[in-house]
Amino acid sequence: MSGGHGLGPGRDIGRDHAHAEGLDHDIGRDHDIDLAVRLLAGTPTHEGRDPLVLRRWAEAAEEFGRRMSPDPLPVRVVERDGGLAAGLLARYRSRPPVVEVYVDTVDRAERLVTELGWRNWFPAGSVLAAALAHERAHAWLHHTHVRAEFKRALGHTALRLGPRRRYAHVAGADELAAHAYARAACGLGRSPLLLTEALAAAMSKKPEVPESETDRWVS
């Protein structure tokens, strides 16, 4: 799904907001699939990987995520602080099943949406909704049969014996699938990946957050 299909700020307004936030450029202009490819390219094990291969994996992961229909899961949600310092928006833990939501990061992300003029893409309250949907996707991807289907969809062959193939894990692809699911489930105009990129960029300019803690915003 093209990022350009979402409703968003005009070019001049978006650029002015991005400059006001100290971002290097208006990442709101970047295509969602380009953001996805960039995430994969920056993930360990993908150094030097063919960009066309990364794009194919990114497209497959996003398509898989959009089509996912996770079963309702009895997962406890716990609110925490300290997400800005740790570079965390939300986190799923499987043992025991719990989703940790970092309320300080959610609040900062909501304010950033307003500051950047992206409210048409991310309606009020959608940051928390998307974070919960994202973690629901991660929980679903933990299921063995879902993981196997996901590997087949990505098509990264680790071993081939005649007609038989063993598919390998693609690092970073689960994040893309979770973002795609969250966008579809919450009816967002753009991928939540755009917002996490903008949040990381904005916070990297803040002296109270060390740069090493802003290069990876996870959920």
XYZ file of N, CA, C and O in Angstrom:
876
model
N 0.843 -1.190 0.000
C 0.000 0.000 0.000
C 0.877 1.238 0.000
O 1.800 1.346 0.791
N 0.573 2.130 -0.871
C 1.414 3.315 -1.005
C 1.188 4.294 0.114
O 0.065 4.568 0.505
N 2.319 4.842 0.623
C 2.194 5.867 1.631
C 1.566 7.119 1.066
O 0.994 7.905 1.790
N 1.691 7.327 -0.235
C 1.138 8.511 -0.859
C -0.368 8.528 -0.890
O -0.973 9.539 -1.227
N -0.993 7.401 -0.575
C -2.451 7.346 -0.597
C -3.073 7.991 0.628
O -4.269 8.236 0.649
N -2.275 8.213 1.659
C -2.814 8.798 2.885
C -3.029 10.291 2.745
O -2.378 10.958 1.943
N -3.957 10.822 3.544
C -4.169 12.263 3.570
C -3.152 12.865 4.522
O -2.936 12.366 5.616
N -2.520 13.930 4.103
C -1.503 14.505 4.958
C -1.339 15.970 4.692
O -2.078 16.565 3.910
N -0.363 16.605 5.336
C -0.141 18.023 5.178
C 0.370 18.355 3.798
O 0.957 17.520 3.123
N 0.177 19.582 3.365
C 0.727 20.030 2.096
C 2.238 20.056 2.163
O 2.831 20.051 3.236
N 2.888 20.121 1.025
C 4.345 20.038 0.992
C 4.999 21.132 1.814
O 5.881 20.879 2.604
N 4.582 22.374 1.634
C 5.255 23.464 2.339
C 5.026 23.375 3.838
O 5.929 23.572 4.635
N 3.780 23.047 4.223
C 3.478 22.930 5.653
C 4.274 21.798 6.264
O 4.887 21.936 7.324
N 4.291 20.643 5.595
C 5.029 19.509 6.134
C 6.503 19.813 6.261
O 7.144 19.452 7.242
N 7.078 20.504 5.250
C 8.498 20.829 5.311
C 8.781 21.780 6.459
O 9.742 21.613 7.197
N 7.926 22.798 6.635
C 8.145 23.760 7.708
C 8.065 23.088 9.067
O 8.863 23.368 9.955
N 7.096 22.179 9.241
C 6.980 21.469 10.513
C 8.212 20.612 10.762
O 8.729 20.560 11.877
N 8.677 19.930 9.724
C 9.847 19.069 9.888
C 11.060 19.889 10.271
O 11.839 19.500 11.144
N 11.243 21.043 9.625
C 12.383 21.891 9.966
C 12.254 22.428 11.389
O 13.240 22.542 12.112
N 11.026 22.728 11.792
C 10.817 23.243 13.145
C 11.199 22.204 14.183
O 11.681 22.523 15.262
N 10.992 20.923 13.841
C 11.338 19.850 14.766
C 12.826 19.508 14.712
O 13.302 18.681 15.475
N 13.557 20.099 13.752
C 14.979 19.794 13.643
C 15.254 18.508 12.907
O 16.348 17.950 12.990
N 14.267 17.977 12.147
C 14.484 16.765 11.394
C 15.342 17.090 10.173
O 15.293 18.180 9.619
N 16.131 16.101 9.731
C 17.025 16.329 8.610
C 16.265 16.613 7.322
O 16.721 17.334 6.458
N 15.103 15.997 7.157
C 14.259 16.262 6.008
C 12.845 15.872 6.381
O 12.603 15.323 7.447
N 11.907 16.193 5.513
C 10.519 15.860 5.795
C 10.301 14.393 5.464
O 9.991 14.040 4.320
N 10.451 13.522 6.443
C 10.302 12.098 6.177
C 8.864 11.748 5.843
O 8.599 10.648 5.362
N 7.938 12.680 6.077
C 6.564 12.453 5.682
C 6.416 12.296 4.183
O 5.420 11.761 3.704
N 7.416 12.748 3.424
C 7.378 12.598 1.972
C 7.872 11.220 1.536
O 7.684 10.829 0.393
N 8.556 10.520 2.423
C 9.090 9.210 2.070
C 7.955 8.196 1.921
O 7.029 8.155 2.736
N 8.035 7.388 0.901
C 7.080 6.321 0.659
C 7.170 5.312 1.805
O 8.257 4.995 2.285
N 6.039 4.769 2.236
C 6.058 3.795 3.323
C 6.952 2.602 3.002
O 7.656 2.089 3.881
N 6.923 2.129 1.758
C 7.738 0.966 1.425
C 9.224 1.316 1.464
O 10.063 0.478 1.806
N 9.567 2.576 1.178
C 10.966 2.989 1.279
C 11.422 3.001 2.734
O 12.566 2.646 3.043
N 10.535 3.426 3.622
C 10.850 3.368 5.053
C 11.072 1.922 5.490
O 11.971 1.623 6.278
N 10.239 1.026 4.960
C 10.357 -0.389 5.315
C 11.678 -0.973 4.821
O 12.356 -1.703 5.547
N 12.049 -0.638 3.596
C 13.315 -1.128 3.051
C 14.485 -0.581 3.861
O 15.452 -1.297 4.148
N 14.369 0.683 4.271
C 15.435 1.289 5.068
C 15.566 0.591 6.424
O 16.684 0.406 6.930
N 14.444 0.204 7.011
C 14.505 -0.518 8.285
C 15.250 -1.841 8.104
O 16.113 -2.198 8.912
N 14.900 -2.575 7.047
C 15.580 -3.848 6.807
C 17.065 -3.639 6.534
O 17.911 -4.375 7.054
N 17.384 -2.628 5.729
C 18.784 -2.379 5.377
C 19.622 -2.060 6.608
O 20.825 -2.362 6.644
N 19.009 -1.462 7.626
C 19.723 -1.115 8.841
C 19.712 -2.202 9.890
O 20.221 -2.013 11.001
N 19.133 -3.356 9.555
C 19.046 -4.471 10.499
C 20.248 -5.393 10.327
O 20.590 -5.756 9.198
N 20.911 -5.765 11.418
C 22.061 -6.677 11.318
C 21.712 -7.935 10.532
O 20.597 -8.444 10.644
N 22.645 -8.425 9.771
C 22.587 -9.569 8.847
C 22.216 -9.141 7.433
O 22.350 -9.931 6.493
N 21.757 -7.895 7.258
C 21.367 -7.452 5.922
C 22.392 -6.516 5.287
O 22.133 -5.923 4.236
N 23.555 -6.372 5.896
C 24.576 -5.510 5.342
C 24.967 -5.993 3.944
O 25.282 -7.169 3.746
N 24.927 -5.099 2.975
C 25.328 -5.452 1.618
C 24.295 -6.243 0.849
O 24.562 -6.687 -0.276
N 23.116 -6.423 1.434
C 22.067 -7.187 0.752
C 21.530 -6.400 -0.444
O 21.424 -5.171 -0.398
N 21.189 -7.100 -1.504
C 20.636 -6.473 -2.699
C 19.369 -5.690 -2.335
O 18.428 -6.258 -1.758
N 19.320 -4.390 -2.653
C 18.136 -3.579 -2.334
C 16.843 -4.138 -2.925
O 15.766 -3.984 -2.329
N 16.936 -4.792 -4.076
C 15.739 -5.371 -4.675
C 15.210 -6.546 -3.846
O 13.996 -6.752 -3.743
N 16.123 -7.296 -3.256
C 15.723 -8.401 -2.369
C 15.055 -7.826 -1.119
O 14.005 -8.308 -0.679
N 15.647 -6.780 -0.556
C 15.068 -6.147 0.627
C 13.680 -5.606 0.311
O 12.750 -5.718 1.128
N 13.519 -5.012 -0.853
C 12.206 -4.474 -1.230
C 11.186 -5.597 -1.377
O 10.029 -5.458 -0.950
N 11.590 -6.701 -1.969
C 10.671 -7.828 -2.119
C 10.243 -8.369 -0.759
O 9.063 -8.654 -0.535
N 11.189 -8.474 0.169
C 10.844 -8.936 1.510
C 9.939 -7.933 2.222
O 8.992 -8.322 2.915
N 10.247 -6.649 2.063
C 9.433 -5.619 2.711
C 7.994 -5.659 2.198
O 7.037 -5.568 2.973
N 7.835 -5.797 0.899
C 6.495 -5.851 0.321
C 5.739 -7.093 0.803
O 4.547 -7.019 1.120
N 6.443 -8.228 0.857
C 5.808 -9.464 1.310
C 5.411 -9.372 2.780
O 4.324 -9.823 3.177
N 6.277 -8.776 3.597
C 5.982 -8.641 5.028
C 4.788 -7.727 5.249
O 3.909 -8.022 6.083
N 4.726 -6.625 4.520
C 3.610 -5.702 4.687
C 2.300 -6.331 4.217
O 1.253 -6.153 4.846
N 2.351 -7.074 3.121
C 1.144 -7.744 2.630
C 0.659 -8.779 3.640
O -0.542 -8.885 3.920
N 1.595 -9.527 4.209
C 1.232 -10.531 5.210
C 0.599 -9.859 6.418
O -0.424 -10.324 6.943
N 1.205 -8.763 6.861
C 0.675 -8.054 8.025
C -0.714 -7.508 7.789
O -1.590 -7.595 8.667
N -0.958 -6.952 6.611
C -2.274 -6.402 6.306
C -3.356 -7.477 6.328
O -4.502 -7.208 6.674
N -2.979 -8.695 5.965
C -3.951 -9.779 5.865
C -4.129 -10.561 7.165
O -5.007 -11.433 7.245
N -3.306 -10.297 8.148
C -3.395 -11.051 9.400
C -4.719 -10.795 10.116
O -5.241 -9.683 10.108
N -5.223 -11.852 10.751
C -6.435 -11.752 11.567
C -6.169 -12.462 12.892
O -6.623 -13.591 13.111
N -5.413 -11.814 13.772
C -5.046 -12.471 15.047
C -6.268 -12.821 15.885
O -7.250 -12.078 15.925
N -6.192 -13.973 16.520
C -7.230 -14.331 17.483
C -7.124 -13.412 18.692
O -6.028 -12.959 19.040
N -8.257 -13.129 19.356
C -8.186 -12.338 20.597
C -7.317 -13.057 21.621
O -7.467 -14.259 21.843
N -6.404 -12.341 22.203
C -5.487 -12.950 23.162
C -5.660 -12.310 24.539
O -5.735 -11.092 24.655
N -5.726 -13.137 25.568
C -5.843 -12.603 26.930
C -4.501 -12.087 27.432
O -3.814 -12.736 28.205
N -4.125 -10.921 26.950
C -2.838 -10.350 27.312
C -3.057 -9.152 28.234
O -3.862 -8.276 27.948
N -2.351 -9.145 29.334
C -2.449 -8.032 30.279
C -1.666 -6.837 29.755
O -0.573 -6.984 29.209
N -2.225 -5.648 29.900
C -1.564 -4.423 29.481
C -1.101 -3.663 30.718
O -1.891 -3.411 31.642
N 0.182 -3.316 30.741
C 0.767 -2.614 31.877
C 1.341 -1.289 31.384
O 2.060 -1.252 30.382
N 0.989 -0.206 32.056
C 1.523 1.108 31.691
C 2.788 1.396 32.490
O 2.840 1.152 33.688
N 3.792 1.909 31.788
C 5.062 2.225 32.428
C 5.559 3.582 31.964
O 5.131 4.100 30.924
N 6.493 4.152 32.714
C 7.210 5.357 32.315
C 8.632 4.948 31.909
O 9.021 3.790 32.051
N 9.391 5.920 31.442
C 10.780 5.650 31.109
C 11.001 5.206 29.672
O 12.119 4.824 29.305
N 9.960 5.270 28.837
C 10.106 4.837 27.462
C 10.991 5.737 26.626
O 11.730 5.267 25.761
N 10.935 7.042 26.877
C 11.750 7.973 26.101
C 13.235 7.712 26.305
O 14.016 7.723 25.354
N 13.626 7.479 27.532
C 15.035 7.217 27.818
C 15.489 5.879 27.254
O 16.634 5.731 26.831
N 14.569 4.896 27.238
C 14.935 3.553 26.778
C 14.714 3.359 25.283
O 15.125 2.342 24.715
N 14.078 4.321 24.617
C 13.779 4.165 23.200
C 12.680 3.160 22.947
O 12.724 2.388 21.987
N 11.666 3.153 23.829
C 10.585 2.178 23.733
C 9.230 2.872 23.690
O 8.972 3.805 24.450
N 8.371 2.387 22.814
C 6.982 2.835 22.763
C 6.088 1.810 23.448
O 5.230 2.144 24.265
N 6.298 0.561 23.095
C 5.581 -0.553 23.727
C 6.413 -1.806 23.524
O 7.296 -1.853 22.667
N 6.114 -2.830 24.334
C 6.894 -4.063 24.230
C 6.032 -5.240 24.637
O 5.297 -5.178 25.626
N 6.112 -6.308 23.869
C 5.387 -7.539 24.182
C 6.331 -8.535 24.832
O 7.436 -8.783 24.331
N 5.895 -9.089 25.952
C 6.652 -10.151 26.609
C 5.776 -11.392 26.622
O 4.605 -11.331 27.019
N 6.340 -12.522 26.207
C 5.532 -13.740 26.064
C 5.398 -14.548 27.346
O 4.462 -15.336 27.477
N 6.321 -14.361 28.299
C 6.283 -15.164 29.522
C 6.429 -14.297 30.760
O 7.549 -13.889 31.088
N 5.303 -14.027 31.420
C 3.924 -14.318 31.008
C 3.479 -13.327 29.944
O 4.112 -12.265 29.794
N 2.410 -13.620 29.209
C 1.953 -12.710 28.154
C 1.554 -11.348 28.720
O 0.630 -11.245 29.525
N 2.280 -10.327 28.322
C 1.987 -8.982 28.816
C 2.486 -7.964 27.793
O 3.505 -8.177 27.139
N 1.735 -6.899 27.642
C 2.147 -5.789 26.800
C 2.467 -4.614 27.704
O 1.626 -4.178 28.491
N 3.686 -4.118 27.608
C 4.093 -2.946 28.375
C 3.985 -1.727 27.468
O 4.592 -1.686 26.395
N 3.197 -0.756 27.893
C 3.019 0.479 27.127
C 3.703 1.609 27.890
O 3.440 1.811 29.083
N 4.563 2.338 27.196
C 5.306 3.427 27.833
C 4.568 4.740 27.586
O 4.609 5.308 26.489
N 3.874 5.195 28.633
C 2.943 6.314 28.487
C 3.651 7.631 28.165
O 3.073 8.494 27.492
N 4.896 7.799 28.631
C 5.603 9.044 28.307
C 5.923 9.108 26.818
O 5.819 10.173 26.195
N 6.251 7.971 26.220
C 6.529 7.945 24.788
C 5.247 8.132 23.980
O 5.243 8.825 22.956
N 4.170 7.491 24.425
C 2.879 7.660 23.741
C 2.468 9.129 23.740
O 2.055 9.674 22.703
N 2.614 9.791 24.885
C 2.265 11.212 24.983
C 3.137 12.062 24.065
O 2.636 12.961 23.370
N 4.436 11.770 24.036
C 5.337 12.549 23.167
C 5.004 12.321 21.697
O 5.046 13.253 20.887
N 4.663 11.082 21.351
C 4.317 10.778 19.965
C 3.045 11.502 19.542
O 2.953 12.010 18.417
N 2.057 11.571 20.439
C 0.823 12.294 20.119
C 1.115 13.773 19.886
O 0.578 14.389 18.960
N 1.974 14.348 20.719
C 2.320 15.766 20.536
C 3.101 15.978 19.248
O 2.923 16.987 18.559
N 3.956 15.008 18.901
C 4.733 15.122 17.681
C 3.834 15.089 16.447
O 4.066 15.817 15.482
N 2.800 14.258 16.484
C 1.844 14.207 15.378
C 1.247 15.588 15.130
O 1.153 16.056 13.988
N 0.860 16.251 16.210
C 0.297 17.604 16.084
C 1.337 18.583 15.564
O 1.065 19.399 14.671
N 2.547 18.513 16.108
C 3.609 19.439 15.712
C 3.969 19.302 14.232
O 4.279 20.291 13.567
N 3.905 18.083 13.719
C 4.273 17.836 12.329
C 3.096 18.010 11.365
O 3.279 17.907 10.152
N 1.910 18.242 11.901
C 0.750 18.406 11.037
C 0.268 17.102 10.425
O -0.272 17.091 9.318
N 0.448 16.002 11.145
C 0.097 14.677 10.631
C -1.191 14.129 11.239
O -1.449 12.926 11.173
N -2.015 14.983 11.803
C -3.198 14.490 12.508
C -4.173 13.766 11.576
O -4.900 12.870 12.004
N -4.185 14.125 10.289
C -5.072 13.426 9.356
C -4.628 11.979 9.140
O -5.440 11.120 8.801
N -3.342 11.743 9.288
C -2.833 10.378 9.164
C -3.003 9.595 10.456
O -3.268 8.393 10.421
N -2.795 10.272 11.587
C -2.821 9.615 12.893
C -3.800 10.362 13.800
O -3.406 11.291 14.520
N -5.080 9.990 13.795
C -6.081 10.684 14.618
C -5.733 10.620 16.106
O -4.956 9.774 16.551
N -6.317 11.520 16.862
C -6.078 11.569 18.311
C -6.371 10.207 18.935
O -7.398 9.586 18.661
N -5.453 9.755 19.764
C -5.613 8.468 20.430
C -5.111 7.280 19.629
O -5.054 6.154 20.145
N -4.712 7.527 18.390
C -4.327 6.403 17.539
C -2.945 5.841 17.874
O -2.648 4.696 17.513
N -2.099 6.626 18.547
C -0.766 6.115 18.890
C -0.888 4.924 19.831
O -0.283 3.867 19.608
N -1.701 5.072 20.874
C -1.896 3.964 21.813
C -2.586 2.791 21.124
O -2.180 1.634 21.296
N -3.610 3.071 20.334
C -4.332 1.997 19.636
C -3.401 1.239 18.703
O -3.434 0.000 18.642
N -2.554 1.970 17.979
C -1.623 1.327 17.057
C -0.569 0.517 17.804
O -0.172 -0.566 17.357
N -0.107 1.051 18.946
C 0.893 0.324 19.738
C 0.332 -1.006 20.234
O 1.004 -2.040 20.181
N -0.914 -0.987 20.697
C -1.537 -2.226 21.176
C -1.759 -3.206 20.029
O -1.548 -4.417 20.182
N -2.184 -2.684 18.876
C -2.382 -3.551 17.714
C -1.052 -4.149 17.259
O -0.974 -5.323 16.878
N -0.011 -3.336 17.301
C 1.329 -3.781 16.920
C 1.779 -4.952 17.790
O 2.289 -5.960 17.299
N 1.558 -4.815 19.082
C 1.971 -5.887 19.997
C 1.085 -7.117 19.853
O 1.547 -8.248 20.044
N -0.192 -6.900 19.516
C -1.071 -8.041 19.252
C -0.535 -8.831 18.048
O -0.574 -10.064 18.033
N -0.034 -8.107 17.060
C 0.552 -8.760 15.892
C 1.795 -9.559 16.278
O 1.995 -10.688 15.812
N 2.646 -8.974 17.120
C 3.841 -9.697 17.558
C 3.455 -10.979 18.299
O 4.084 -12.031 18.103
N 2.431 -10.888 19.147
C 1.988 -12.068 19.879
C 1.497 -13.144 18.914
O 1.789 -14.339 19.079
N 0.784 -12.739 17.881
C 0.264 -13.680 16.887
C 1.416 -14.321 16.103
O 1.397 -15.523 15.817
N 2.428 -13.534 15.795
C 3.568 -14.052 15.039
C 4.413 -15.029 15.845
O 5.263 -15.721 15.285
N 4.174 -15.100 17.158
C 4.891 -16.067 17.994
C 4.354 -17.477 17.793
O 5.050 -18.451 18.118
N 3.140 -17.613 17.254
C 2.555 -18.942 17.049
C 3.318 -19.678 15.951
O 3.610 -19.111 14.893
N 3.599 -20.937 16.185
C 4.433 -21.721 15.264
C 3.863 -21.750 13.857
O 4.592 -21.557 12.872
N 2.554 -21.998 13.719
C 1.974 -22.108 12.382
C 1.961 -20.768 11.659
O 2.150 -20.711 10.438
N 1.796 -19.677 12.417
C 1.823 -18.344 11.807
C 3.237 -18.017 11.359
O 3.453 -17.485 10.255
N 4.203 -18.339 12.199
C 5.600 -18.094 11.853
C 5.990 -18.856 10.583
O 6.680 -18.328 9.709
N 5.518 -20.100 10.471
C 5.829 -20.898 9.284
C 5.205 -20.281 8.032
O 5.848 -20.216 6.973
N 3.964 -19.833 8.141
C 3.301 -19.196 7.007
C 4.025 -17.909 6.612
O 4.163 -17.586 5.416
N 4.489 -17.185 7.613
C 5.190 -15.931 7.359
C 6.494 -16.187 6.609
O 6.829 -15.489 5.645
N 7.240 -17.197 7.028
C 8.494 -17.528 6.351
C 8.235 -17.919 4.897
O 8.983 -17.527 3.988
N 7.177 -18.690 4.656
C 6.852 -19.069 3.281
C 6.500 -17.847 2.442
O 6.882 -17.743 1.271
N 5.763 -16.916 3.046
C 5.374 -15.705 2.321
C 6.592 -14.870 1.954
O 6.644 -14.270 0.869
N 7.588 -14.816 2.838
C 8.804 -14.046 2.565
C 9.670 -14.729 1.504
O 10.334 -14.057 0.710
N 9.664 -16.069 1.523
C 10.360 -16.814 0.482
C 11.871 -16.806 0.557
O 12.551 -17.028 -0.454
N 12.424 -16.571 1.748
C 13.887 -16.575 1.909
C 14.338 -18.015 2.144
O 14.170 -18.570 3.235
N 14.916 -18.639 1.122
C 15.273 -20.051 1.185
C 16.614 -20.249 1.878
O 17.628 -19.673 1.469
N 16.598 -21.071 2.925
C 17.838 -21.388 3.631
C 18.454 -22.673 3.103
O 19.682 -22.825 3.075
N 17.600 -23.603 2.675
C 18.086 -24.910 2.222
C 17.097 -25.471 1.211
O 15.889 -25.382 1.387
N 17.630 -26.038 0.142
C 16.772 -26.648 -0.877
C 17.285 -28.045 -1.183
O 18.454 -28.239 -1.527
N 16.393 -29.041 -1.056
C 16.703 -30.435 -1.369
C 15.660 -30.915 -2.359
O 14.553 -31.289 -1.980
N 16.013 -30.879 -3.636
C 15.047 -31.237 -4.667
C 13.885 -30.257 -4.644
O 14.084 -29.043 -4.656
N 12.662 -30.770 -4.569
C 11.499 -29.879 -4.533
C 11.235 -29.274 -3.153
O 10.380 -28.405 -3.000
N 11.964 -29.729 -2.165
C 11.722 -29.276 -0.790
C 12.581 -28.067 -0.457
O 13.746 -27.995 -0.840
N 11.971 -27.172 0.286
C 12.692 -25.973 0.715
C 12.528 -25.777 2.212
O 11.483 -26.094 2.777
N 13.568 -25.267 2.808
C 13.478 -24.811 4.199
C 13.657 -23.310 4.186
O 14.659 -22.797 3.694
N 12.653 -22.629 4.719
C 12.671 -21.169 4.685
C 13.313 -20.596 5.935
O 13.140 -21.119 7.041
N 14.035 -19.497 5.743
C 14.777 -18.870 6.837
C 14.052 -17.638 7.366
O 13.219 -17.035 6.674
N 14.404 -17.290 8.575
C 13.896 -16.069 9.187
C 14.533 -14.851 8.510
O 15.709 -14.871 8.156
N 13.743 -13.794 8.318
C 14.253 -12.536 7.783
C 14.221 -11.507 8.907
O 13.146 -11.079 9.347
N 15.393 -11.154 9.417
C 15.468 -10.211 10.538
C 14.796 -8.890 10.177
O 15.047 -8.322 9.113
N 13.949 -8.410 11.074
C 13.276 -7.137 10.870
C 11.928 -7.243 10.183
O 11.116 -6.311 10.241
N 11.657 -8.368 9.531
C 10.403 -8.508 8.782
C 9.185 -8.541 9.695
O 8.107 -8.067 9.324
N 9.350 -9.113 10.897
C 8.209 -9.162 11.812
C 7.775 -7.763 12.233
O 6.577 -7.502 12.435
N 8.737 -6.829 12.353
C 8.389 -5.449 12.673
C 7.529 -4.843 11.568
O 6.556 -4.137 11.832
N 7.895 -5.109 10.322
C 7.138 -4.566 9.200
C 5.736 -5.155 9.145
O 4.768 -4.440 8.870
N 5.626 -6.440 9.405
C 4.303 -7.067 9.407
C 3.435 -6.492 10.524
O 2.241 -6.222 10.330
N 4.039 -6.277 11.683
C 3.285 -5.724 12.814
C 2.839 -4.293 12.528
O 1.716 -3.897 12.864
N 3.713 -3.499 11.917
C 3.335 -2.132 11.552
C 2.194 -2.138 10.527
O 1.260 -1.333 10.619
N 2.277 -3.037 9.555
C 1.241 -3.114 8.524
C -0.088 -3.532 9.135
O -1.147 -3.002 8.758
N -0.038 -4.494 10.054
C -1.272 -4.906 10.719
C -1.875 -3.756 11.513
O -3.083 -3.502 11.459
N -1.032 -3.040 12.250
C -1.519 -1.925 13.070
C -2.156 -0.848 12.202
O -3.202 -0.292 12.550
N -1.538 -0.561 11.071
C -2.112 0.458 10.179
C -3.489 0.027 9.693
O -4.440 0.814 9.707
N -3.597 -1.239 9.255
C -4.870 -1.733 8.735
C -5.928 -1.814 9.836
O -7.078 -1.408 9.641
N -5.531 -2.324 10.996
C -6.485 -2.513 12.090
C -7.022 -1.194 12.624
O -8.173 -1.099 13.050
N -6.186 -0.165 12.607
C -6.563 1.138 13.165
C -7.022 2.129 12.098
O -7.385 3.264 12.426
N -6.987 1.728 10.837
C -7.427 2.605 9.764
C -6.593 3.866 9.623
O -7.130 4.945 9.357
N -5.279 3.733 9.770
C -4.393 4.895 9.718
C -4.064 5.281 8.279
O -4.032 4.435 7.383
N -3.777 6.554 8.079
C -3.430 7.043 6.755
C -2.030 6.671 6.324
O -1.732 6.632 5.128
N -1.142 6.427 7.280
C 0.235 6.042 6.993
C 0.649 4.944 7.965
O 0.013 4.719 8.984
N 1.763 4.300 7.634
C 2.289 3.269 8.513
C 2.789 3.879 9.815
O 3.425 4.942 9.800
N 2.556 3.215 10.940
C 3.132 3.691 12.203
C 4.651 3.754 12.167
O 5.258 4.451 12.980
N 5.261 3.049 11.222
C 6.713 3.120 11.079
C 7.165 4.548 10.812
O 8.218 4.973 11.294
N 6.378 5.293 10.061
C 6.705 6.694 9.799
C 6.805 7.473 11.101
O 7.734 8.256 11.306
N 5.853 7.250 11.994
C 5.840 7.980 13.259
C 7.010 7.575 14.147
O 7.625 8.428 14.800
N 7.338 6.290 14.191
C 8.470 5.876 15.021
C 9.780 6.434 14.474
O 10.678 6.784 15.249
N 9.890 6.537 13.143
C 11.082 7.139 12.545
C 11.177 8.619 12.931
O 12.251 9.120 13.279
N 10.044 9.306 12.838
C 10.034 10.730 13.171
C 10.332 10.937 14.651
O 11.045 11.879 15.027
N 9.798 10.069 15.483
C 10.017 10.180 16.924
C 11.485 9.965 17.260
O 12.071 10.720 18.052
N 12.090 8.959 16.654
C 13.509 8.697 16.892
C 14.358 9.871 16.435
O 15.301 10.283 17.114
N 14.005 10.441 15.264
C 14.767 11.575 14.744
C 14.626 12.791 15.643
O 15.601 13.494 15.923
N 13.403 13.042 16.106
C 13.169 14.197 16.968
C 13.894 14.053 18.295
O 14.515 15.007 18.788
N 13.852 12.854 18.882
C 14.471 12.657 20.177
C 15.989 12.606 20.093
O 16.676 12.866 21.073
N 16.525 12.278 18.920
C 17.983 12.260 18.784
C 18.555 13.667 18.877
O 19.753 13.838 19.108
N 17.688 14.679 18.708
C 18.123 16.072 18.813
C 18.075 16.578 20.251
O 18.529 17.664 20.540
N 17.478 15.755 21.139
C 17.330 16.185 22.527
C 18.528 15.741 23.346
O 18.834 14.553 23.398
N 19.218 16.645 24.032
C 20.425 16.270 24.761
C 20.184 15.307 25.914
O 21.075 14.588 26.312
N 18.911 15.271 26.424
C 18.675 14.397 27.572
C 18.536 12.941 27.171
O 18.494 12.058 28.003
N 18.451 12.663 25.857
C 18.346 11.286 25.396
C 19.598 10.938 24.606
O 19.805 11.470 23.528
N 20.466 10.065 25.114
C 21.689 9.717 24.397
C 21.376 9.165 23.020
O 20.421 8.430 22.839
N 22.225 9.494 22.037
C 21.975 9.073 20.659
C 21.909 7.567 20.545
O 21.150 7.024 19.769
N 22.694 6.857 21.341
C 22.699 5.404 21.260
C 21.362 4.807 21.626
O 21.057 3.678 21.285
N 20.542 5.562 22.338
C 19.246 5.052 22.751
C 18.132 5.495 21.816
O 16.984 5.168 22.038
N 18.469 6.238 20.773
C 17.435 6.698 19.861
C 17.565 6.089 18.479
O 16.765 6.367 17.606
N 18.561 5.214 18.270
C 18.742 4.673 16.937
C 17.854 3.476 16.695
O 17.819 2.938 15.609
N 17.095 3.043 17.720
C 16.198 1.919 17.514
C 15.002 2.053 18.430
O 15.081 1.837 19.632
N 13.881 2.485 17.844
C 12.646 2.589 18.613
C 11.839 1.336 18.328
O 11.460 1.053 17.206
N 11.620 0.554 19.357
C 11.016 -0.757 19.157
C 9.651 -0.823 19.806
O 9.264 0.011 20.607
N 8.945 -1.860 19.404
C 7.647 -2.134 20.027
C 7.387 -3.610 20.038
O 8.189 -4.375 19.561
